[in-house]
Coordinates of C-alpha atoms in Angstrom, one line a residue:
Chain A
M28 CA 70.1 77.2 89.5
A29 CA 68.9 74.3 87.1
H30 CA 70.8 76.5 84.6
M31 CA 74.1 76.4 86.2
T32 CA 76.9 74.5 83.7
S33 CA 80.5 73.2 84.8
T34 CA 82.1 76.3 83.8
P35 CA 82.3 79.1 86.3
Q36 CA 81.3 82.7 84.1
P37 CA 83.0 85.6 85.4
G38 CA 82.1 87.6 88.0
T39 CA 81.7 84.0 90.0
P40 CA 83.8 84.1 92.6
Q41 CA 85.6 80.6 93.9
P42 CA 87.0 80.3 96.9
G43 CA 90.2 78.8 97.2
A44 CA 91.1 79.4 93.0
P45 CA 91.1 81.9 91.1
R46 CA 88.4 83.6 89.9
P47 CA 87.7 82.8 85.8
S48 CA 88.2 85.6 84.1
R49 CA 88.5 87.3 79.6
L50 CA 92.1 88.3 80.2
D51 CA 93.9 87.8 76.9
P52 CA 96.3 85.1 78.7
A53 CA 99.9 85.6 77.4
V54 CA 98.6 88.9 80.0
A55 CA 97.5 86.7 82.9
A56 CA 101.3 84.8 82.5
R57 CA 103.4 87.5 82.8
L58 CA 101.1 89.2 86.1
K59 CA 102.6 88.9 90.0
R60 CA 99.5 88.5 91.7
S61 CA 99.3 88.8 95.4
A62 CA 98.3 85.8 98.2
D63 CA 94.5 87.0 97.3
G64 CA 95.0 87.1 93.6
L65 CA 94.9 91.3 93.0
L66 CA 96.7 93.2 91.8
P67 CA 97.2 97.5 93.0
A68 CA 95.7 100.0 90.9
I69 CA 96.5 102.8 90.8
A70 CA 94.5 104.8 89.0
Q71 CA 96.5 108.8 87.8
Q72 CA 94.5 112.1 86.1
Y73 CA 95.7 112.3 83.2
D74 CA 96.8 115.5 82.2
T75 CA 96.9 117.8 85.4
G76 CA 99.2 113.6 87.0
E77 CA 96.9 114.1 90.7
V78 CA 97.4 110.1 92.1
L79 CA 93.8 110.2 93.1
M80 CA 93.0 106.5 94.3
L81 CA 94.1 103.1 94.8
G82 CA 91.9 100.0 93.6
W83 CA 93.1 96.9 93.2
M84 CA 92.3 94.1 90.4
D85 CA 92.2 90.4 90.0
D86 CA 92.8 89.5 86.0
E87 CA 88.8 90.1 84.9
A88 CA 88.9 93.4 86.1
L89 CA 91.8 94.5 84.5
H90 CA 90.3 92.6 81.2
R91 CA 87.3 95.0 82.0
T92 CA 89.5 98.3 82.9
L93 CA 91.3 97.2 79.4
T94 CA 87.8 96.9 77.1
T95 CA 85.0 98.8 79.1
G96 CA 86.4 102.5 78.8
R97 CA 86.1 102.4 82.4
C98 CA 88.0 101.7 85.3
T99 CA 86.7 98.6 86.9
Y100 CA 88.2 97.2 90.6
W101 CA 87.8 94.2 92.8
S102 CA 86.2 95.0 96.2
R103 CA 88.0 93.0 98.7
S104 CA 85.2 94.5 101.2
R105 CA 82.2 93.9 98.9
Q106 CA 83.9 90.7 96.5
E107 CA 82.4 92.1 93.7
Y108 CA 83.6 93.8 90.4
W109 CA 83.0 97.5 91.0
V110 CA 83.2 100.8 88.0
K111 CA 83.9 103.4 89.1
G112 CA 81.4 106.3 89.2
D113 CA 78.6 103.1 88.7
T114 CA 76.9 104.6 92.2
S115 CA 78.0 108.6 92.3
G116 CA 78.2 109.2 88.2
H117 CA 81.9 109.8 89.0
F118 CA 83.2 107.5 86.1
Q119 CA 86.9 107.4 84.8
H120 CA 87.6 107.4 81.2
V121 CA 90.5 104.9 81.0
K122 CA 92.8 106.9 78.9
S123 CA 96.1 104.3 79.5
V124 CA 97.1 101.0 81.0
A125 CA 101.2 99.9 81.8
L126 CA 101.6 97.5 84.5
D127 CA 104.7 98.1 86.2
C128 CA 108.6 96.6 85.9
D129 CA 107.3 93.0 87.4
A130 CA 104.1 93.7 86.6
D131 CA 102.5 93.4 89.9
T132 CA 101.2 97.3 90.1
V133 CA 98.9 98.2 87.2
L134 CA 98.2 102.6 86.9
V135 CA 95.9 103.5 84.9
R136 CA 95.5 107.1 83.6
V137 CA 92.0 108.1 83.4
D138 CA 90.1 111.2 82.9
Q139 CA 88.3 111.8 86.3
V140 CA 84.4 113.1 86.2
G141 CA 84.4 115.0 89.6
A142 CA 85.3 114.0 93.2
A143 CA 88.0 110.6 93.1
C144 CA 86.8 110.2 96.1
H145 CA 83.8 108.9 98.0
T146 CA 84.1 112.2 100.4
G147 CA 84.1 114.7 98.3
D148 CA 87.5 115.6 98.1
R149 CA 89.0 115.4 94.3
T150 CA 91.5 112.5 95.5
C151 CA 91.8 110.1 98.4
F152 CA 95.4 111.2 99.1
D153 CA 94.0 115.0 100.2
S154 CA 93.3 115.2 103.8
D155 CA 95.6 112.9 105.9
V156 CA 99.0 113.9 105.3
L157 CA 101.1 113.0 107.6
P158 CA 103.8 115.4 109.8
L159 CA 107.3 115.1 108.7
A160 CA 109.7 114.7 111.3
Q161 CA 113.6 115.6 109.5
Chain B
M168 CA 122.4 85.1 120.4
A169 CA 124.3 85.5 123.3
H170 CA 123.0 89.3 123.6
M171 CA 119.4 88.9 122.4
T172 CA 116.7 90.1 124.8
S173 CA 113.4 89.7 125.0
T174 CA 112.5 93.1 123.7
P175 CA 112.4 92.3 119.6
Q176 CA 114.7 94.9 118.2
P177 CA 112.6 97.3 114.8
G178 CA 113.5 95.1 111.7
T179 CA 113.9 92.3 114.0
P180 CA 110.8 90.3 111.3
Q181 CA 109.2 88.3 114.3
P182 CA 106.8 85.7 112.1
G183 CA 103.5 85.6 112.6
A184 CA 103.1 88.9 114.7
P185 CA 103.6 92.6 113.8
R186 CA 107.9 94.1 112.9
P187 CA 107.9 96.6 116.6
S188 CA 108.5 99.9 115.4
R189 CA 108.5 103.5 116.6
L190 CA 105.9 104.5 114.3
D191 CA 103.6 107.6 116.5
P192 CA 101.4 104.9 118.0
A193 CA 97.9 107.7 117.4
V194 CA 98.7 107.1 112.9
A195 CA 99.3 103.2 113.9
A196 CA 96.5 103.1 115.8
R197 CA 94.4 104.3 112.4
L198 CA 96.2 102.1 110.0
K199 CA 95.0 100.0 108.0
R200 CA 97.0 96.9 106.7
S201 CA 96.6 93.6 104.5
A202 CA 97.1 90.5 106.2
D203 CA 100.4 90.6 105.7
G204 CA 100.3 93.6 107.9
L205 CA 101.7 96.3 104.7
L206 CA 100.1 99.1 103.1
P207 CA 101.6 100.0 98.8
A208 CA 103.0 102.5 98.7
I209 CA 103.1 105.6 95.7
A210 CA 106.0 107.7 95.7
Q211 CA 105.1 110.2 93.0
Q212 CA 107.4 112.5 91.4
Y213 CA 106.5 116.1 94.1
D214 CA 107.2 118.9 90.6
T215 CA 105.6 116.8 88.4
G216 CA 103.6 113.9 89.1
E217 CA 104.8 111.6 87.8
V218 CA 104.3 108.0 89.3
L219 CA 107.5 106.7 89.2
M220 CA 106.6 103.4 91.3
L221 CA 105.1 101.5 94.1
G222 CA 106.9 100.1 97.1
W223 CA 105.3 98.1 100.7
M224 CA 105.7 99.9 103.9
D225 CA 105.0 99.1 107.6
D226 CA 104.9 100.4 110.8
E227 CA 108.4 101.1 110.1
A228 CA 108.9 101.7 107.2
L229 CA 106.8 104.5 108.1
H230 CA 108.1 106.2 110.1
R231 CA 111.3 106.2 109.3
T232 CA 109.9 107.5 105.5
L233 CA 108.8 110.6 107.8
T234 CA 112.0 110.8 110.1
T235 CA 115.1 110.3 108.6
G236 CA 113.7 112.3 104.9
R237 CA 114.7 109.3 102.6
C238 CA 111.2 106.6 101.6
T239 CA 112.1 102.9 103.2
Y240 CA 110.2 100.2 101.6
W241 CA 110.0 96.4 102.8
S242 CA 110.9 94.2 100.9
R243 CA 108.7 91.1 100.4
S244 CA 111.1 89.0 98.4
R245 CA 113.9 89.5 101.1
Q246 CA 111.9 90.4 103.9
E247 CA 113.7 93.5 104.5
Y248 CA 113.9 97.5 104.9
W249 CA 115.3 98.4 101.9
V250 CA 116.3 102.4 101.3
K251 CA 115.2 103.4 98.3
G252 CA 119.1 104.9 96.4
D253 CA 121.6 102.6 98.7
T254 CA 122.6 100.3 96.3
S255 CA 122.2 102.2 93.3
G256 CA 122.5 106.6 94.0
H257 CA 118.6 106.7 93.1
F258 CA 117.9 108.6 96.6
Q259 CA 113.6 109.8 97.0
H260 CA 114.1 112.5 98.8
V261 CA 110.6 113.0 101.4
K262 CA 108.5 116.3 100.0
S263 CA 105.3 114.9 102.0
V264 CA 103.3 112.0 102.9
A265 CA 99.3 111.3 102.6
L266 CA 97.3 108.6 104.3
D267 CA 94.7 108.0 101.7
C268 CA 91.0 107.9 102.6
D269 CA 91.0 104.5 104.2
A270 CA 94.3 104.3 105.7
D271 CA 95.1 101.9 103.6
T272 CA 98.1 103.7 101.4
V273 CA 100.5 105.5 101.5
L274 CA 101.4 108.6 99.5
V275 CA 104.8 109.7 99.2
R276 CA 105.6 113.2 97.1
V277 CA 109.4 113.1 96.3
D278 CA 112.2 115.0 94.1
Q279 CA 113.1 111.1 92.4
V280 CA 117.5 110.9 92.5
G281 CA 117.8 109.9 88.3
A282 CA 115.6 106.4 87.1
A283 CA 113.1 105.4 90.4
C284 CA 113.1 102.3 88.2
H285 CA 115.6 99.5 88.0
T286 CA 115.9 98.7 84.4
G287 CA 117.3 102.3 83.9
D288 CA 113.6 104.3 83.2
R289 CA 112.2 106.8 84.5
T290 CA 109.4 105.0 86.2
C291 CA 108.9 101.6 86.0
F292 CA 105.7 102.1 84.6
D293 CA 108.1 103.3 81.6
S294 CA 107.8 100.5 78.9
D295 CA 105.1 97.7 79.7
V296 CA 101.5 99.9 77.5
L297 CA 98.5 98.0 77.6
P298 CA 96.5 97.6 74.6
L299 CA 93.0 99.7 74.6
A300 CA 90.8 97.4 73.2
Q301 CA 87.0 99.8 72.7

């Protein structure tokens, strides 16, 4: 820790405080985050319209998604950033990013390489359809 | 409060406890809810694939969505159930409901009457596209 400075680096979790971020402050000021500082982020296949998955983004994950061309999320379970595809090769190449009318949800249109779901399904919503009773 | 009973009715918020629900216990047992007992619910136009909006469901909202044919959410700000369209006429007629692979997100395919967004836009993601820098 000899080189630790007083300025936290992006990606360093700060318990009880928002993680530092390089996101445009004008965008950051508009975001309405959940209590844990995150926004739900919907990934949609840009041409077919398939809803692929839902992940979570903090400000820095949104910044990386906007600037690297690859969808980046915050893992709530591992408390770290993850680039979709870094381990599977199933990258999500970013086509567009939009906030909703309340600035509390992100919609990322992507070109999904291979399966979006860790089970091997194309989307995370393919295998658990609930019965309607009406 | 003369007629209050010891059994809470669906829709009665119980601070610190899950709200009572008529959801199939086999489904309820699989859900992975956020700290506030909710699941994000994505509404998608069933034929065009448009992502219309994201709302939140607790167990009872999911039950009502599965059984009434109309998409029902839990309002975090008002702490009450709301049927999309009850005030605007812009109902979401339910075509199918699916959970994702982690059972922590709902995808509802609907037939949206009119505009999904309270601003009058067709979807809640139409007007706030963020610039990509790559």
